[in-house]
PDB file of C-alpha atoms in Angstrom:
ATOM      1  CA  GLN A1216       0.017  -0.093  -0.058  1.00 67.00           C
ATOM      2  CA  SER A1217       2.605   2.552  -1.191  1.00 81.00           C
ATOM      3  CA  ALA A1218       1.387   5.979  -1.724  1.00 91.00           C
ATOM      4  CA  LEU A1219       0.586   7.597  -5.217  1.00 97.00           C
ATOM      5  CA  THR A1220       3.046   9.829  -6.371  1.00 97.00           C
ATOM      6  CA  GLN A1221       2.074  13.490  -6.900  1.00 98.00           C
ATOM      7  CA  PRO A1222       4.235  16.680  -7.495  1.00 98.00           C
ATOM      8  CA  ARG A1223       4.525  18.587  -4.341  1.00 97.00           C
ATOM      9  CA  SER A1224       3.324  21.632  -5.841  1.00 97.00           C
ATOM     10  CA  VAL A1225       2.241  23.177  -8.984  1.00 98.00           C
ATOM     11  CA  SER A1226       1.401  26.695  -9.880  1.00 97.00           C
ATOM     12  CA  GLY A1227      -0.548  28.780 -12.521  1.00 97.00           C
ATOM     13  CA  SER A1228      -1.875  32.229 -13.320  1.00 97.00           C
ATOM     14  CA  PRO A1229      -5.796  32.921 -13.396  1.00 97.00           C
ATOM     15  CA  GLY A1230      -7.125  31.812 -16.891  1.00 97.00           C
ATOM     16  CA  GLN A1231      -4.351  29.250 -17.454  1.00 97.00           C
ATOM     17  CA  SER A1232      -4.663  25.586 -17.404  1.00 97.00           C
ATOM     18  CA  VAL A1233      -2.583  23.340 -14.933  1.00 98.00           C
ATOM     19  CA  THR A1234      -2.421  19.555 -14.855  1.00 98.00           C
ATOM     20  CA  ILE A1235      -1.728  17.403 -11.636  1.00 98.00           C
ATOM     21  CA  SER A1236      -0.168  14.061 -12.141  1.00 98.00           C
ATOM     22  CA  CYS A1237      -0.828  11.049  -9.943  1.00 98.00           C
ATOM     23  CA  THR A1238       1.557   7.989 -10.838  1.00 98.00           C
ATOM     24  CA  GLY A1239       1.064   4.641  -9.200  1.00 97.00           C
ATOM     25  CA  SER A1240       1.493   0.923 -10.649  1.00 96.00           C
ATOM     26  CA  SER A1241      -0.492  -1.554 -12.552  1.00 95.00           C
ATOM     27  CA  SER A1242      -1.486  -2.709  -9.144  1.00 95.00           C
ATOM     28  CA  ASP A1243      -3.468   0.360  -8.549  1.00 97.00           C
ATOM     29  CA  VAL A1244      -3.844   3.297 -11.168  1.00 97.00           C
ATOM     30  CA  GLY A1245      -3.172   1.222 -14.011  1.00 96.00           C
ATOM     31  CA  GLY A1246      -5.195  -1.639 -13.030  1.00 96.00           C
ATOM     32  CA  TYR A1247      -8.638  -0.039 -12.262  1.00 96.00           C
ATOM     33  CA  ASN A1248     -10.883   2.870 -13.383  1.00 96.00           C
ATOM     34  CA  TYR A1249     -11.320   3.856  -9.802  1.00 96.00           C
ATOM     35  CA  VAL A1250      -9.138   6.979  -9.550  1.00 97.00           C
ATOM     36  CA  SER A1251     -10.725   9.882  -7.580  1.00 97.00           C
ATOM     37  CA  TRP A1252      -9.566  13.470  -6.874  1.00 98.00           C
ATOM     38  CA  TYR A1253     -10.264  15.551  -3.926  1.00 98.00           C
ATOM     39  CA  GLN A1254      -9.777  19.247  -3.189  1.00 98.00           C
ATOM     40  CA  GLN A1255      -8.943  20.211   0.466  1.00 98.00           C
ATOM     41  CA  TYR A1256      -8.737  23.877   1.820  1.00 98.00           C
ATOM     42  CA  PRO A1257      -6.518  24.356   5.015  1.00 96.00           C
ATOM     43  CA  GLY A1258      -8.747  23.241   8.081  1.00 96.00           C
ATOM     44  CA  LYS A1259     -11.447  21.827   5.911  1.00 97.00           C
ATOM     45  CA  ALA A1260     -12.531  18.306   5.067  1.00 98.00           C
ATOM     46  CA  PRO A1261     -11.693  17.178   1.495  1.00 98.00           C
ATOM     47  CA  LYS A1262     -14.169  17.571  -1.235  1.00 98.00           C
ATOM     48  CA  LEU A1263     -14.699  15.112  -4.164  1.00 97.00           C
ATOM     49  CA  MET A1264     -13.895  16.763  -7.449  1.00 98.00           C
ATOM     50  CA  ILE A1265     -13.615  13.583  -9.795  1.00 97.00           C
ATOM     51  CA  TYR A1266     -14.411   9.915  -9.432  1.00 97.00           C
ATOM     52  CA  ASP A1267     -14.052   7.056 -11.588  1.00 96.00           C
ATOM     53  CA  VAL A1268     -11.296   8.616 -13.485  1.00 97.00           C
ATOM     54  CA  THR A1269     -13.299  10.974 -15.444  1.00 97.00           C
ATOM     55  CA  LYS A1270     -16.661  11.693 -13.963  1.00 96.00           C
ATOM     56  CA  ARG A1271     -17.711  14.842 -11.916  1.00 97.00           C
ATOM     57  CA  PRO A1272     -20.203  14.929  -9.097  1.00 95.00           C
ATOM     58  CA  SER A1273     -22.978  17.484  -9.633  1.00 94.00           C
ATOM     59  CA  GLY A1274     -21.922  21.205  -8.522  1.00 95.00           C
ATOM     60  CA  VAL A1275     -18.157  20.675  -9.651  1.00 97.00           C
ATOM     61  CA  PRO A1276     -17.342  23.105 -12.359  1.00 97.00           C
ATOM     62  CA  ASP A1277     -16.633  21.461 -15.799  1.00 96.00           C
ATOM     63  CA  ARG A1278     -13.386  23.277 -15.525  1.00 97.00           C
ATOM     64  CA  PHE A1279     -12.217  20.093 -13.780  1.00 98.00           C
ATOM     65  CA  SER A1280     -11.603  17.036 -15.705  1.00 98.00           C
ATOM     66  CA  GLY A1281      -9.732  13.801 -15.007  1.00 98.00           C
ATOM     67  CA  SER A1282      -8.078  11.390 -17.396  1.00 98.00           C
ATOM     68  CA  LYS A1283      -5.671   8.484 -17.169  1.00 98.00           C
ATOM     69  CA  SER A1284      -2.849   6.916 -19.270  1.00 97.00           C
ATOM     70  CA  GLY A1285      -1.258   3.765 -18.298  1.00 97.00           C
ATOM     71  CA  ASN A1286      -0.251   4.019 -14.582  1.00 97.00           C
ATOM     72  CA  THR A1287      -0.815   7.940 -14.452  1.00 98.00           C
ATOM     73  CA  ALA A1288      -3.973   9.749 -13.764  1.00 98.00           C
ATOM     74  CA  SER A1289      -4.324  13.374 -14.309  1.00 98.00           C
ATOM     75  CA  LEU A1290      -6.562  16.188 -12.953  1.00 98.00           C
ATOM     76  CA  THR A1291      -6.530  19.240 -15.284  1.00 98.00           C
ATOM     77  CA  ILE A1292      -8.087  22.720 -14.061  1.00 98.00           C
ATOM     78  CA  SER A1293      -8.769  25.025 -17.060  1.00 97.00           C
ATOM     79  CA  GLY A1294      -9.587  28.678 -16.706  1.00 97.00           C
ATOM     80  CA  LEU A1295      -7.886  28.711 -13.180  1.00 98.00           C
ATOM     81  CA  GLN A1296      -9.426  30.762 -10.770  1.00 97.00           C
ATOM     82  CA  THR A1297      -8.066  32.190  -7.262  1.00 97.00           C
ATOM     83  CA  GLU A1298     -10.518  29.984  -5.492  1.00 97.00           C
ATOM     84  CA  ASP A1299      -9.012  26.923  -7.064  1.00 98.00           C
ATOM     85  CA  GLU A1300      -5.906  27.568  -4.634  1.00 98.00           C
ATOM     86  CA  ALA A1301      -5.834  24.318  -2.426  1.00 98.00           C
ATOM     87  CA  ASP A1302      -4.298  21.006  -1.942  1.00 98.00           C
ATOM     88  CA  TYR A1303      -5.353  18.306  -4.390  1.00 98.00           C
ATOM     89  CA  TYR A1304      -5.206  14.459  -3.762  1.00 98.00           C
ATOM     90  CA  CYS A1305      -5.852  11.448  -5.897  1.00 98.00           C
ATOM     91  CA  SER A1306      -6.859   8.156  -4.747  1.00 98.00           C
ATOM     92  CA  SER A1307      -7.140   4.939  -6.437  1.00 97.00           C
ATOM     93  CA  TYR A1308      -8.364   1.435  -5.691  1.00 96.00           C
ATOM     94  CA  ALA A1309      -5.363  -0.757  -5.018  1.00 96.00           C
ATOM     95  CA  GLY A1310      -7.044  -4.198  -5.053  1.00 93.00           C
ATOM     96  CA  SER A1311      -7.671  -6.540  -2.167  1.00 93.00           C
ATOM     97  CA  TYR A1312     -10.283  -4.136  -0.747  1.00 95.00           C
ATOM     98  CA  THR A1313      -7.629  -1.338  -0.057  1.00 96.00           C
ATOM     99  CA  LEU A1314      -7.586   2.164  -1.313  1.00 97.00           C
ATOM    100  CA  VAL A1315      -4.460   4.310  -1.650  1.00 98.00           C
ATOM    101  CA  PHE A1316      -4.027   8.046  -1.665  1.00 98.00           C
ATOM    102  CA  GLY A1317      -1.269  10.294  -3.395  1.00 98.00           C
ATOM    103  CA  GLY A1318       0.833  12.614  -1.312  1.00 97.00           C
ATOM    104  CA  GLY A1319      -1.100  15.585  -2.221  1.00 97.00           C
ATOM    105  CA  THR A1320      -0.241  18.477  -4.498  1.00 98.00           C
ATOM    106  CA  GLN A1321      -0.401  22.310  -3.408  1.00 98.00           C
ATOM    107  CA  LEU A1322      -1.733  24.439  -6.109  1.00 98.00           C
ATOM    108  CA  THR A1323      -0.792  27.982  -6.046  1.00 97.00           C
ATOM    109  CA  VAL A1324      -2.691  30.587  -8.111  1.00 97.00           C
ATOM    110  CA  LEU A1325      -0.281  33.261  -8.948  1.00 90.00           C
TER     111      LEU A1325
ATOM    112  CA  GLU B1223     -28.851  17.179   4.074  1.00 94.00           C
ATOM    113  CA  VAL B1224     -26.292  14.532   4.843  1.00 96.00           C
ATOM    114  CA  GLN B1225     -24.218  15.295   8.018  1.00 97.00           C
ATOM    115  CA  LEU B1226     -21.504  13.224   9.494  1.00 98.00           C
ATOM    116  CA  VAL B1227     -20.261  14.217  12.930  1.00 98.00           C
ATOM    117  CA  GLU B1228     -17.147  12.660  14.349  1.00 98.00           C
ATOM    118  CA  THR B1229     -16.552  12.672  18.037  1.00 98.00           C
ATOM    119  CA  GLY B1230     -14.037  11.009  20.691  1.00 97.00           C
ATOM    120  CA  GLY B1231     -10.755  12.213  19.759  1.00 97.00           C
ATOM    121  CA  GLY B1232      -8.267  13.563  22.304  1.00 97.00           C
ATOM    122  CA  LEU B1233      -4.800  13.004  23.863  1.00 97.00           C
ATOM    123  CA  ILE B1234      -3.984   9.356  24.781  1.00 97.00           C
ATOM    124  CA  GLN B1235      -0.933   7.599  25.803  1.00 97.00           C
ATOM    125  CA  PRO B1236       1.139   5.246  23.658  1.00 97.00           C
ATOM    126  CA  GLY B1237      -0.372   1.870  23.993  1.00 97.00           C
ATOM    127  CA  GLY B1238      -3.757   3.182  25.061  1.00 97.00           C
ATOM    128  CA  SER B1239      -7.191   2.754  23.378  1.00 98.00           C
ATOM    129  CA  LEU B1240      -9.761   5.204  22.018  1.00 98.00           C
ATOM    130  CA  ARG B1241     -13.100   4.870  20.493  1.00 98.00           C
ATOM    131  CA  LEU B1242     -14.212   7.306  17.783  1.00 98.00           C
ATOM    132  CA  SER B1243     -17.946   7.696  16.809  1.00 98.00           C
ATOM    133  CA  CYS B1244     -19.231   8.887  13.551  1.00 98.00           C
ATOM    134  CA  ALA B1245     -23.036   9.847  13.847  1.00 98.00           C
ATOM    135  CA  ALA B1246     -24.843  10.255  10.574  1.00 98.00           C
ATOM    136  CA  SER B1247     -27.932  12.063   9.619  1.00 97.00           C
ATOM    137  CA  GLY B1248     -29.429  12.194   6.148  1.00 96.00           C
ATOM    138  CA  LEU B1249     -28.199   8.869   5.263  1.00 95.00           C
ATOM    139  CA  THR B1250     -28.392   5.432   6.728  1.00 95.00           C
ATOM    140  CA  VAL B1251     -24.958   3.880   7.615  1.00 95.00           C
ATOM    141  CA  SER B1252     -26.443   0.370   7.334  1.00 94.00           C
ATOM    142  CA  SER B1253     -27.210   0.997   3.720  1.00 93.00           C
ATOM    143  CA  ASN B1254     -23.910   2.746   2.800  1.00 95.00           C
ATOM    144  CA  TYR B1255     -20.279   2.070   2.367  1.00 96.00           C
ATOM    145  CA  MET B1256     -18.643   4.024   5.458  1.00 97.00           C
ATOM    146  CA  THR B1257     -15.034   4.751   5.252  1.00 98.00           C
ATOM    147  CA  TRP B1258     -12.474   6.191   7.747  1.00 98.00           C
ATOM    148  CA  VAL B1259      -9.518   8.466   6.595  1.00 98.00           C
ATOM    149  CA  ARG B1260      -6.893  10.100   8.598  1.00 98.00           C
ATOM    150  CA  GLN B1261      -4.607  12.957   8.004  1.00 98.00           C
ATOM    151  CA  ALA B1262      -1.474  13.541  10.006  1.00 98.00           C
ATOM    152  CA  PRO B1263      -0.598  17.115  11.105  1.00 96.00           C
ATOM    153  CA  GLY B1264       0.738  18.889   7.781  1.00 95.00           C
ATOM    154  CA  LYS B1265       0.558  15.609   6.057  1.00 96.00           C
ATOM    155  CA  GLY B1266      -1.619  13.806   3.274  1.00 97.00           C
ATOM    156  CA  LEU B1267      -4.572  11.800   3.649  1.00 98.00           C
ATOM    157  CA  GLU B1268      -4.406   7.922   4.533  1.00 98.00           C
ATOM    158  CA  TRP B1269      -7.055   5.456   3.932  1.00 98.00           C
ATOM    159  CA  VAL B1270      -8.001   3.460   7.152  1.00 98.00           C
ATOM    160  CA  SER B1271     -11.093   1.261   6.437  1.00 98.00           C
ATOM    161  CA  VAL B1272     -14.119   0.660   4.631  1.00 97.00           C
ATOM    162  CA  THR B1273     -17.391  -0.903   6.013  1.00 97.00           C
ATOM    163  CA  TYR B1274     -19.937  -2.420   3.546  1.00 95.00           C
ATOM    164  CA  SER B1275     -23.634  -2.513   4.262  1.00 93.00           C
ATOM    165  CA  ASP B1276     -23.398  -5.907   5.538  1.00 93.00           C
ATOM    166  CA  GLY B1277     -20.791  -4.958   8.169  1.00 94.00           C
ATOM    167  CA  THR B1278     -17.902  -6.476   6.575  1.00 96.00           C
ATOM    168  CA  THR B1279     -14.939  -4.156   7.166  1.00 97.00           C
ATOM    169  CA  TYR B1280     -11.478  -4.084   5.315  1.00 98.00           C
ATOM    170  CA  TYR B1281      -8.407  -2.203   6.701  1.00 98.00           C
ATOM    171  CA  ALA B1282      -5.353  -0.658   5.765  1.00 97.00           C
ATOM    172  CA  ASP B1283      -2.256  -2.546   6.830  1.00 96.00           C
ATOM    173  CA  SER B1284      -1.533   0.076   9.334  1.00 96.00           C
ATOM    174  CA  ALA B1285      -4.882  -0.492  11.106  1.00 97.00           C
ATOM    175  CA  LYS B1286      -4.987  -4.265  10.748  1.00 97.00           C
ATOM    176  CA  GLY B1287      -5.041  -6.025  14.180  1.00 96.00           C
ATOM    177  CA  ARG B1288      -5.257  -2.775  16.023  1.00 98.00           C
ATOM    178  CA  PHE B1289      -8.566  -1.000  14.923  1.00 98.00           C
ATOM    179  CA  THR B1290     -12.156  -2.468  14.638  1.00 98.00           C
ATOM    180  CA  VAL B1291     -15.055  -0.785  13.230  1.00 98.00           C
ATOM    181  CA  SER B1292     -18.412  -1.582  14.645  1.00 97.00           C
ATOM    182  CA  ARG B1293     -21.865   0.168  13.983  1.00 97.00           C
ATOM    183  CA  ASP B1294     -25.042   0.838  16.013  1.00 96.00           C
ATOM    184  CA  ILE B1295     -27.800   0.721  13.604  1.00 95.00           C
ATOM    185  CA  SER B1296     -30.328   2.201  16.098  1.00 96.00           C
ATOM    186  CA  LYS B1297     -28.193   5.076  16.643  1.00 97.00           C
ATOM    187  CA  ASN B1298     -27.113   5.552  12.877  1.00 97.00           C
ATOM    188  CA  THR B1299     -23.380   5.726  14.261  1.00 98.00           C
ATOM    189  CA  VAL B1300     -20.174   3.975  13.120  1.00 98.00           C
ATOM    190  CA  PHE B1301     -17.311   3.502  15.747  1.00 98.00           C
ATOM    191  CA  LEU B1302     -13.772   3.084  15.135  1.00 98.00           C
ATOM    192  CA  GLN B1303     -12.126   1.150  18.111  1.00 98.00           C
ATOM    193  CA  MET B1304      -8.244   2.043  18.260  1.00 98.00           C
ATOM    194  CA  ASN B1305      -6.043  -0.124  20.293  1.00 98.00           C
ATOM    195  CA  SER B1306      -2.358  -0.371  20.833  1.00 97.00           C
ATOM    196  CA  LEU B1307      -1.990   3.256  19.801  1.00 98.00           C
ATOM    197  CA  ARG B1308       1.304   4.799  18.502  1.00 97.00           C
ATOM    198  CA  GLY B1309       2.626   8.049  17.965  1.00 97.00           C
ATOM    199  CA  GLU B1310       2.228   7.530  14.170  1.00 97.00           C
ATOM    200  CA  ASP B1311      -1.697   7.168  14.703  1.00 98.00           C
ATOM    201  CA  THR B1312      -1.670  10.728  15.701  1.00 98.00           C
ATOM    202  CA  ALA B1313      -4.076  12.466  13.076  1.00 98.00           C
ATOM    203  CA  LEU B1314      -7.266  14.043  12.273  1.00 98.00           C
ATOM    204  CA  TYR B1315      -9.643  11.154  11.640  1.00 98.00           C
ATOM    205  CA  TYR B1316     -12.434  11.539   9.074  1.00 98.00           C
ATOM    206  CA  CYS B1317     -15.592   9.578   8.646  1.00 98.00           C
ATOM    207  CA  ALA B1318     -16.950   9.606   5.163  1.00 98.00           C
ATOM    208  CA  ARG B1319     -19.643   8.066   3.022  1.00 97.00           C
ATOM    209  CA  ALA B1320     -18.133   6.184   0.202  1.00 94.00           C
ATOM    210  CA  GLY B1321     -20.009   4.867  -2.713  1.00 84.00           C
ATOM    211  CA  ARG B1322     -20.176   7.636  -5.558  1.00 77.00           C
ATOM    212  CA  GLY B1323     -19.716   5.773  -8.704  1.00 78.00           C
ATOM    213  CA  SER B1324     -18.877   2.192  -9.384  1.00 79.00           C
ATOM    214  CA  GLY B1325     -18.258   1.010  -5.953  1.00 86.00           C
ATOM    215  CA  TRP B1326     -16.765   2.442  -2.569  1.00 92.00           C
ATOM    216  CA  TYR B1327     -13.659   3.935  -4.034  1.00 95.00           C
ATOM    217  CA  SER B1328     -14.792   7.616  -3.701  1.00 96.00           C
ATOM    218  CA  SER B1329     -16.342   9.585  -0.762  1.00 96.00           C
ATOM    219  CA  ASP B1330     -18.763  12.243  -1.318  1.00 95.00           C
ATOM    220  CA  TYR B1331     -19.771  13.203   2.147  1.00 96.00           C
ATOM    221  CA  TRP B1332     -17.238  13.945   5.057  1.00 98.00           C
ATOM    222  CA  GLY B1333     -17.350  14.933   8.549  1.00 98.00           C
ATOM    223  CA  GLN B1334     -15.178  17.616   9.843  1.00 97.00           C
ATOM    224  CA  GLY B1335     -12.862  15.179  11.718  1.00 98.00           C
ATOM    225  CA  THR B1336     -11.696  14.529  15.264  1.00 98.00           C
ATOM    226  CA  LEU B1337      -8.120  14.900  16.287  1.00 98.00           C
ATOM    227  CA  VAL B1338      -6.343  11.995  17.929  1.00 98.00           C
ATOM    228  CA  THR B1339      -3.142  12.783  19.545  1.00 98.00           C
ATOM    229  CA  VAL B1340      -0.918   9.890  20.785  1.00 98.00           C
ATOM    230  CA  SER B1341       1.698  11.260  23.226  1.00 97.00           C
ATOM    231  CA  SER B1342       3.080  10.664  26.637  1.00 95.00           C
TER     232      SER B1342
END
C-alpha cells in the first residue's frame, strides 16, 4: 500500500490551465478505473472533485477534468481561478479491498 | 442534508485505546459504504478502513489487528475502536460516506474530523 506519487506543488496564473499528475502502478492506477480526486482547503474536509477517473459530481465546475494513461492519472483545471488554490489529492483502488491516496499537491494561483 | 459528525478524539498515551464515533444524519449507515480516512498534522490523506452495508470491514495494513469498526444501527452511528495506539496514529480522523460511482472507491460526504493525539 505505497502512496501514489504526486508533485508537491504546481502553480498557474488565473485563466491558465494546470495539470496535476498521480503516478502509481499496474496494481492500482493502471489496473482499475477507480481514480478519484479531492480538493482540500486548509482546516477543511476534502471535497470530491472527480471519481471513476473522469466523472464529476454535480456541482463541480466543468473546468475540472480527469484522465488516465497507463499508470498515471491526471487532474486538469482549466480557466484557473483564485479559489482553486488548495491542496489536491488523488486516490485509487489498489486491489484486495484497499485504497491508496497520493501524497497531495499544493496548487498556487499566482 | 447529509451530516457526519465525528467525536471521541483526544490525547492518549502510547499503548492506549480510544473509540471514535461517527454519527450520521441524512443517510443510513447500514445502507452505505462507510470509510475512515486520517490525516496526520501537515501531511496527506491516508485510508484506514471501509465498511460495507453488511458490516464487513476491510482495513489498511497500518490498522489491521489494532483497529476495529463497529456500528450501532439504532443510533445510525459508526465506531472506530483503536487499540495499541502509537505516535504515528496521531492524526485528524475523518468519517466519510463512500460509494459515489462504481463502488466504494470515492467518498462524497465527509465529517469535519476528530483529532487523535498519541503522546506521553
